[in-house]
Amino acid sequence: MSTTTAEEAGRRVEDVLDRLAESGDAEACAAAEEVVRVLMEFYGSGIARMVELLGSPAARPPADPLAPLLADELVASLLNLHGLHPEDVPTRIDRSLSALSQPVENAGFDTATGVLRLRVTDSTGCGCSGTQESIRQAAVDSLACFAPEVTGVELESGAPREPALLQIGTRPSLAGADGRSSAAR
């Protein structure tokens, strides 16, 4: 990967924006300027987060200086975006899944299709489709930062769910207050 200086990058961005302005398409020029602003905010946030993580007293002296950076969603997404993340895909998938509040495990990742199969490992809510979809969506959101190679998530059921516990009590008496059954009245 070649290194671009801030001066070179600034000059190239200005050249592109100038060409757009010369084209007379004000809408395209405004959109391009907005893209530049959004990207600058994104990268600025990422750099600020790195400085915050590396400068915090809790991060000194870290056994692994990259650990706080690799665990952060924003920094991890920047590293992945540029192919700079030092962890392999399975490690990043595991990191992502360990950050979820729902108990799931990796049931297999198909590198050809990008589909990750997850198995729900514990009882989670009622087992209804809404609960299952919230688990799947939480995984999708987390994986987007840590393992963008995952392009789809499928849920498998874990162990068979135990039937709901039924409370069995004594049957109410059929006799009324006068001692006669309700059928005799």
PDB file of C-alpha atoms in Angstrom:
ATOM      1  CA  MET A   1       0.000   0.000   0.000  1.00  0.00           C
ATOM      2  CA  SER A   2       1.474   3.348  -1.020  1.00  0.00           C
ATOM      3  CA  THR A   3       1.656   6.194   1.442  1.00  0.00           C
ATOM      4  CA  THR A   4      -0.146   9.393   0.552  1.00  0.00           C
ATOM      5  CA  THR A   5       0.712  12.575   2.400  1.00  0.00           C
ATOM      6  CA  ALA A   6      -1.977  14.893   3.711  1.00  0.00           C
ATOM      7  CA  GLU A   7      -0.838  17.517   1.201  1.00  0.00           C
ATOM      8  CA  GLU A   8      -1.159  15.111  -1.743  1.00  0.00           C
ATOM      9  CA  ALA A   9      -4.580  13.899  -0.632  1.00  0.00           C
ATOM     10  CA  GLY A  10      -5.826  17.455  -0.124  1.00  0.00           C
ATOM     11  CA  ARG A  11      -4.595  18.496  -3.546  1.00  0.00           C
ATOM     12  CA  ARG A  12      -6.282  15.499  -5.243  1.00  0.00           C
ATOM     13  CA  VAL A  13      -9.605  16.170  -3.477  1.00  0.00           C
ATOM     14  CA  GLU A  14      -9.456  19.847  -4.484  1.00  0.00           C
ATOM     15  CA  ASP A  15      -8.726  18.868  -8.105  1.00  0.00           C
ATOM     16  CA  VAL A  16     -11.745  16.565  -8.242  1.00  0.00           C
ATOM     17  CA  LEU A  17     -14.017  19.158  -6.632  1.00  0.00           C
ATOM     18  CA  ASP A  18     -12.740  21.841  -9.040  1.00  0.00           C
ATOM     19  CA  ARG A  19     -13.468  19.593 -12.054  1.00  0.00           C
ATOM     20  CA  LEU A  20     -16.979  18.998 -10.753  1.00  0.00           C
ATOM     21  CA  ALA A  21     -17.516  22.743 -10.260  1.00  0.00           C
ATOM     22  CA  GLU A  22     -16.308  23.407 -13.824  1.00  0.00           C
ATOM     23  CA  SER A  23     -18.792  20.866 -15.186  1.00  0.00           C
ATOM     24  CA  GLY A  24     -21.607  23.182 -14.152  1.00  0.00           C
ATOM     25  CA  ASP A  25     -23.512  20.463 -12.288  1.00  0.00           C
ATOM     26  CA  ALA A  26     -24.151  22.202  -8.981  1.00  0.00           C
ATOM     27  CA  GLU A  27     -26.033  19.206  -7.557  1.00  0.00           C
ATOM     28  CA  ALA A  28     -23.151  16.797  -8.277  1.00  0.00           C
ATOM     29  CA  CYS A  29     -20.658  19.280  -6.843  1.00  0.00           C
ATOM     30  CA  ALA A  30     -22.686  19.668  -3.628  1.00  0.00           C
ATOM     31  CA  ALA A  31     -23.024  15.877  -3.323  1.00  0.00           C
ATOM     32  CA  ALA A  32     -19.270  15.393  -3.774  1.00  0.00           C
ATOM     33  CA  GLU A  33     -18.517  18.009  -1.128  1.00  0.00           C
ATOM     34  CA  GLU A  34     -20.946  16.238   1.241  1.00  0.00           C
ATOM     35  CA  VAL A  35     -19.177  12.907   0.618  1.00  0.00           C
ATOM     36  CA  VAL A  36     -15.843  14.506   1.481  1.00  0.00           C
ATOM     37  CA  ARG A  37     -17.313  15.987   4.706  1.00  0.00           C
ATOM     38  CA  VAL A  38     -18.857  12.658   5.775  1.00  0.00           C
ATOM     39  CA  LEU A  39     -15.626  10.764   5.147  1.00  0.00           C
ATOM     40  CA  MET A  40     -13.593  13.381   7.017  1.00  0.00           C
ATOM     41  CA  GLU A  41     -15.960  13.091   9.995  1.00  0.00           C
ATOM     42  CA  PHE A  42     -15.756   9.285   9.886  1.00  0.00           C
ATOM     43  CA  TYR A  43     -11.965   9.184   9.774  1.00  0.00           C
ATOM     44  CA  GLY A  44     -11.707  11.968  12.336  1.00  0.00           C
ATOM     45  CA  SER A  45     -13.924   9.977  14.706  1.00  0.00           C
ATOM     46  CA  GLY A  46     -11.793   6.888  14.173  1.00  0.00           C
ATOM     47  CA  ILE A  47      -8.532   8.698  14.816  1.00  0.00           C
ATOM     48  CA  ALA A  48      -9.976  10.410  17.896  1.00  0.00           C
ATOM     49  CA  ARG A  49     -11.119   7.018  19.206  1.00  0.00           C
ATOM     50  CA  MET A  50      -7.643   5.528  18.667  1.00  0.00           C
ATOM     51  CA  VAL A  51      -6.036   8.394  20.562  1.00  0.00           C
ATOM     52  CA  GLU A  52      -8.598   8.008  23.349  1.00  0.00           C
ATOM     53  CA  LEU A  53      -8.008   4.251  23.629  1.00  0.00           C
ATOM     54  CA  LEU A  54      -4.230   4.487  23.512  1.00  0.00           C
ATOM     55  CA  GLY A  55      -4.077   7.490  25.793  1.00  0.00           C
ATOM     56  CA  SER A  56      -6.296   6.172  28.571  1.00  0.00           C
ATOM     57  CA  PRO A  57      -4.545   5.257  31.824  1.00  0.00           C
ATOM     58  CA  ALA A  58      -6.210   1.831  31.695  1.00  0.00           C
ATOM     59  CA  ALA A  59      -4.404   1.115  28.412  1.00  0.00           C
ATOM     60  CA  ARG A  60      -0.929   1.607  29.918  1.00  0.00           C
ATOM     61  CA  PRO A  61       1.100  -0.545  29.740  1.00  0.00           C
ATOM     62  CA  PRO A  62      -0.969  -3.002  27.728  1.00  0.00           C
ATOM     63  CA  ALA A  63       0.263  -6.554  27.297  1.00  0.00           C
ATOM     64  CA  ASP A  64      -0.973  -6.280  23.714  1.00  0.00           C
ATOM     65  CA  PRO A  65      -0.964  -2.648  22.547  1.00  0.00           C
ATOM     66  CA  LEU A  66      -3.431  -3.441  19.758  1.00  0.00           C
ATOM     67  CA  ALA A  67      -5.996  -5.149  22.030  1.00  0.00           C
ATOM     68  CA  PRO A  68      -8.043  -2.031  22.878  1.00  0.00           C
ATOM     69  CA  LEU A  69      -8.041  -0.960  19.227  1.00  0.00           C
ATOM     70  CA  LEU A  70      -9.106  -4.351  17.884  1.00  0.00           C
ATOM     71  CA  ALA A  71     -11.972  -4.577  20.395  1.00  0.00           C
ATOM     72  CA  ASP A  72     -13.423  -1.210  19.367  1.00  0.00           C
ATOM     73  CA  GLU A  73     -16.122  -1.305  16.667  1.00  0.00           C
ATOM     74  CA  LEU A  74     -15.167   1.995  15.019  1.00  0.00           C
ATOM     75  CA  VAL A  75     -11.436   1.269  14.885  1.00  0.00           C
ATOM     76  CA  ALA A  76     -12.009  -2.346  13.803  1.00  0.00           C
ATOM     77  CA  SER A  77     -14.256  -1.166  10.968  1.00  0.00           C
ATOM     78  CA  LEU A  78     -11.576   1.259   9.754  1.00  0.00           C
ATOM     79  CA  LEU A  79      -8.920  -1.448   9.880  1.00  0.00           C
ATOM     80  CA  ASN A  80     -11.189  -3.847   7.973  1.00  0.00           C
ATOM     81  CA  LEU A  81     -12.115  -1.202   5.415  1.00  0.00           C
ATOM     82  CA  HIS A  82      -8.469  -0.881   4.430  1.00  0.00           C
ATOM     83  CA  GLY A  83      -7.467  -4.540   4.822  1.00  0.00           C
ATOM     84  CA  LEU A  84      -5.269  -3.701   7.804  1.00  0.00           C
ATOM     85  CA  HIS A  85      -6.936  -5.755  10.536  1.00  0.00           C
ATOM     86  CA  PRO A  86      -4.286  -8.152  11.863  1.00  0.00           C
ATOM     87  CA  GLU A  87      -6.729 -10.860  13.004  1.00  0.00           C
ATOM     88  CA  ASP A  88      -8.014 -13.563  10.657  1.00  0.00           C
ATOM     89  CA  VAL A  89     -11.709 -13.886   9.795  1.00  0.00           C
ATOM     90  CA  PRO A  90     -12.532 -16.709  12.280  1.00  0.00           C
ATOM     91  CA  THR A  91     -10.955 -14.757  15.142  1.00  0.00           C
ATOM     92  CA  ARG A  92     -12.898 -11.607  14.223  1.00  0.00           C
ATOM     93  CA  ILE A  93     -16.135 -13.602  13.954  1.00  0.00           C
ATOM     94  CA  ASP A  94     -15.538 -15.040  17.436  1.00  0.00           C
ATOM     95  CA  ARG A  95     -14.749 -11.558  18.783  1.00  0.00           C
ATOM     96  CA  SER A  96     -17.974 -10.254  17.318  1.00  0.00           C
ATOM     97  CA  LEU A  97     -20.100 -13.083  18.710  1.00  0.00           C
ATOM     98  CA  SER A  98     -18.564 -12.764  22.182  1.00  0.00           C
ATOM     99  CA  ALA A  99     -19.731  -9.140  22.279  1.00  0.00           C
ATOM    100  CA  LEU A 100     -23.392 -10.163  21.868  1.00  0.00           C
ATOM    101  CA  SER A 101     -25.698 -10.307  24.870  1.00  0.00           C
ATOM    102  CA  GLN A 102     -27.443 -13.357  23.405  1.00  0.00           C
ATOM    103  CA  PRO A 103     -25.801 -16.779  23.766  1.00  0.00           C
ATOM    104  CA  VAL A 104     -24.889 -17.962  20.253  1.00  0.00           C
ATOM    105  CA  GLU A 105     -22.095 -20.036  18.801  1.00  0.00           C
ATOM    106  CA  ASN A 106     -20.532 -20.266  15.380  1.00  0.00           C
ATOM    107  CA  ALA A 107     -22.054 -23.286  13.603  1.00  0.00           C
ATOM    108  CA  GLY A 108     -20.010 -22.734  10.446  1.00  0.00           C
ATOM    109  CA  PHE A 109     -18.861 -20.047   8.044  1.00  0.00           C
ATOM    110  CA  ASP A 110     -19.029 -20.649   4.304  1.00  0.00           C
ATOM    111  CA  THR A 111     -16.224 -18.574   2.810  1.00  0.00           C
ATOM    112  CA  ALA A 112     -17.593 -19.066  -0.711  1.00  0.00           C
ATOM    113  CA  THR A 113     -20.990 -17.512   0.041  1.00  0.00           C
ATOM    114  CA  GLY A 114     -20.126 -15.390   3.073  1.00  0.00           C
ATOM    115  CA  VAL A 115     -22.958 -16.985   5.072  1.00  0.00           C
ATOM    116  CA  LEU A 116     -22.420 -17.592   8.781  1.00  0.00           C
ATOM    117  CA  ARG A 117     -24.607 -20.137  10.547  1.00  0.00           C
ATOM    118  CA  LEU A 118     -25.242 -19.455  14.216  1.00  0.00           C
ATOM    119  CA  ARG A 119     -26.666 -21.763  16.823  1.00  0.00           C
ATOM    120  CA  VAL A 120     -28.656 -20.370  19.736  1.00  0.00           C
ATOM    121  CA  THR A 121     -27.044 -22.039  22.742  1.00  0.00           C
ATOM    122  CA  ASP A 122     -29.410 -21.153  25.544  1.00  0.00           C
ATOM    123  CA  SER A 123     -33.042 -20.426  26.125  1.00  0.00           C
ATOM    124  CA  THR A 124     -33.689 -16.932  24.814  1.00  0.00           C
ATOM    125  CA  GLY A 125     -37.073 -15.487  25.418  1.00  0.00           C
ATOM    126  CA  CYS A 126     -40.150 -17.210  24.074  1.00  0.00           C
ATOM    127  CA  GLY A 127     -38.491 -18.724  21.005  1.00  0.00           C
ATOM    128  CA  CYS A 128     -40.814 -16.783  18.728  1.00  0.00           C
ATOM    129  CA  SER A 129     -39.667 -15.424  15.386  1.00  0.00           C
ATOM    130  CA  GLY A 130     -39.385 -11.868  16.761  1.00  0.00           C
ATOM    131  CA  THR A 131     -36.858 -12.984  19.368  1.00  0.00           C
ATOM    132  CA  GLN A 132     -34.948 -15.045  16.806  1.00  0.00           C
ATOM    133  CA  GLU A 133     -34.878 -12.104  14.389  1.00  0.00           C
ATOM    134  CA  SER A 134     -33.545  -9.761  17.094  1.00  0.00           C
ATOM    135  CA  ILE A 135     -30.714 -12.221  17.806  1.00  0.00           C
ATOM    136  CA  ARG A 136     -29.923 -12.501  14.087  1.00  0.00           C
ATOM    137  CA  GLN A 137     -29.999  -8.718  13.628  1.00  0.00           C
ATOM    138  CA  ALA A 138     -27.716  -8.127  16.637  1.00  0.00           C
ATOM    139  CA  ALA A 139     -25.225 -10.554  15.103  1.00  0.00           C
ATOM    140  CA  VAL A 140     -25.468  -8.862  11.685  1.00  0.00           C
ATOM    141  CA  ASP A 141     -24.846  -5.439  13.245  1.00  0.00           C
ATOM    142  CA  SER A 142     -21.819  -6.617  15.236  1.00  0.00           C
ATOM    143  CA  LEU A 143     -20.337  -8.577  12.346  1.00  0.00           C
ATOM    144  CA  ALA A 144     -20.542  -5.540  10.052  1.00  0.00           C
ATOM    145  CA  CYS A 145     -17.779  -3.894  12.092  1.00  0.00           C
ATOM    146  CA  PHE A 146     -15.614  -6.856  13.023  1.00  0.00           C
ATOM    147  CA  ALA A 147     -16.071  -9.282  10.115  1.00  0.00           C
ATOM    148  CA  PRO A 148     -17.528  -7.613   7.009  1.00  0.00           C
ATOM    149  CA  GLU A 149     -16.685 -10.766   5.044  1.00  0.00           C
ATOM    150  CA  VAL A 150     -19.865 -12.209   6.563  1.00  0.00           C
ATOM    151  CA  THR A 151     -22.591 -11.256   4.103  1.00  0.00           C
ATOM    152  CA  GLY A 152     -25.433 -13.303   5.573  1.00  0.00           C
ATOM    153  CA  VAL A 153     -26.438 -14.816   8.913  1.00  0.00           C
ATOM    154  CA  GLU A 154     -28.665 -17.853   9.371  1.00  0.00           C
ATOM    155  CA  LEU A 155     -29.880 -19.106  12.742  1.00  0.00           C
ATOM    156  CA  GLU A 156     -30.114 -22.757  13.684  1.00  0.00           C
ATOM    157  CA  SER A 157     -31.943 -23.997  16.714  1.00  0.00           C
ATOM    158  CA  GLY A 158     -29.713 -25.322  19.455  1.00  0.00           C
ATOM    159  CA  ALA A 159     -30.793 -28.162  21.683  1.00  0.00           C
ATOM    160  CA  PRO A 160     -34.506 -28.925  21.546  1.00  0.00           C
ATOM    161  CA  ARG A 161     -36.447 -26.590  23.763  1.00  0.00           C
ATOM    162  CA  GLU A 162     -37.992 -28.140  26.826  1.00  0.00           C
ATOM    163  CA  PRO A 163     -41.768 -27.899  26.958  1.00  0.00           C
ATOM    164  CA  ALA A 164     -43.209 -25.110  29.003  1.00  0.00           C
ATOM    165  CA  LEU A 165     -43.767 -25.925  32.651  1.00  0.00           C
ATOM    166  CA  LEU A 166     -47.443 -26.466  33.309  1.00  0.00           C
ATOM    167  CA  GLN A 167     -48.811 -25.693  36.715  1.00  0.00           C
ATOM    168  CA  ILE A 168     -51.284 -28.371  37.792  1.00  0.00           C
ATOM    169  CA  GLY A 169     -53.489 -27.626  40.730  1.00  0.00           C
ATOM    170  CA  THR A 170     -56.476 -29.265  42.318  1.00  0.00           C
ATOM    171  CA  ARG A 171     -59.725 -28.983  40.472  1.00  0.00           C
ATOM    172  CA  PRO A 172     -62.239 -26.633  42.043  1.00  0.00           C
ATOM    173  CA  SER A 173     -65.048 -28.347  43.868  1.00  0.00           C
ATOM    174  CA  LEU A 174     -68.230 -28.824  41.861  1.00  0.00           C
ATOM    175  CA  ALA A 175     -70.358 -28.633  45.002  1.00  0.00           C
ATOM    176  CA  GLY A 176     -71.957 -25.307  45.737  1.00  0.00           C
ATOM    177  CA  ALA A 177     -72.230 -23.682  49.108  1.00  0.00           C
ATOM    178  CA  ASP A 178     -75.319 -25.730  49.875  1.00  0.00           C
ATOM    179  CA  GLY A 179     -73.421 -29.009  49.321  1.00  0.00           C
ATOM    180  CA  ARG A 180     -75.302 -29.953  46.145  1.00  0.00           C
ATOM    181  CA  SER A 181     -73.415 -30.341  42.897  1.00  0.00           C
ATOM    182  CA  SER A 182     -74.048 -27.763  40.250  1.00  0.00           C
ATOM    183  CA  ALA A 183     -75.555 -30.466  37.996  1.00  0.00           C
ATOM    184  CA  ALA A 184     -78.279 -31.187  40.579  1.00  0.00           C
ATOM    185  CA  ARG A 185     -79.432 -27.573  40.747  1.00  0.00           C
TER     186      ARG A 185
END
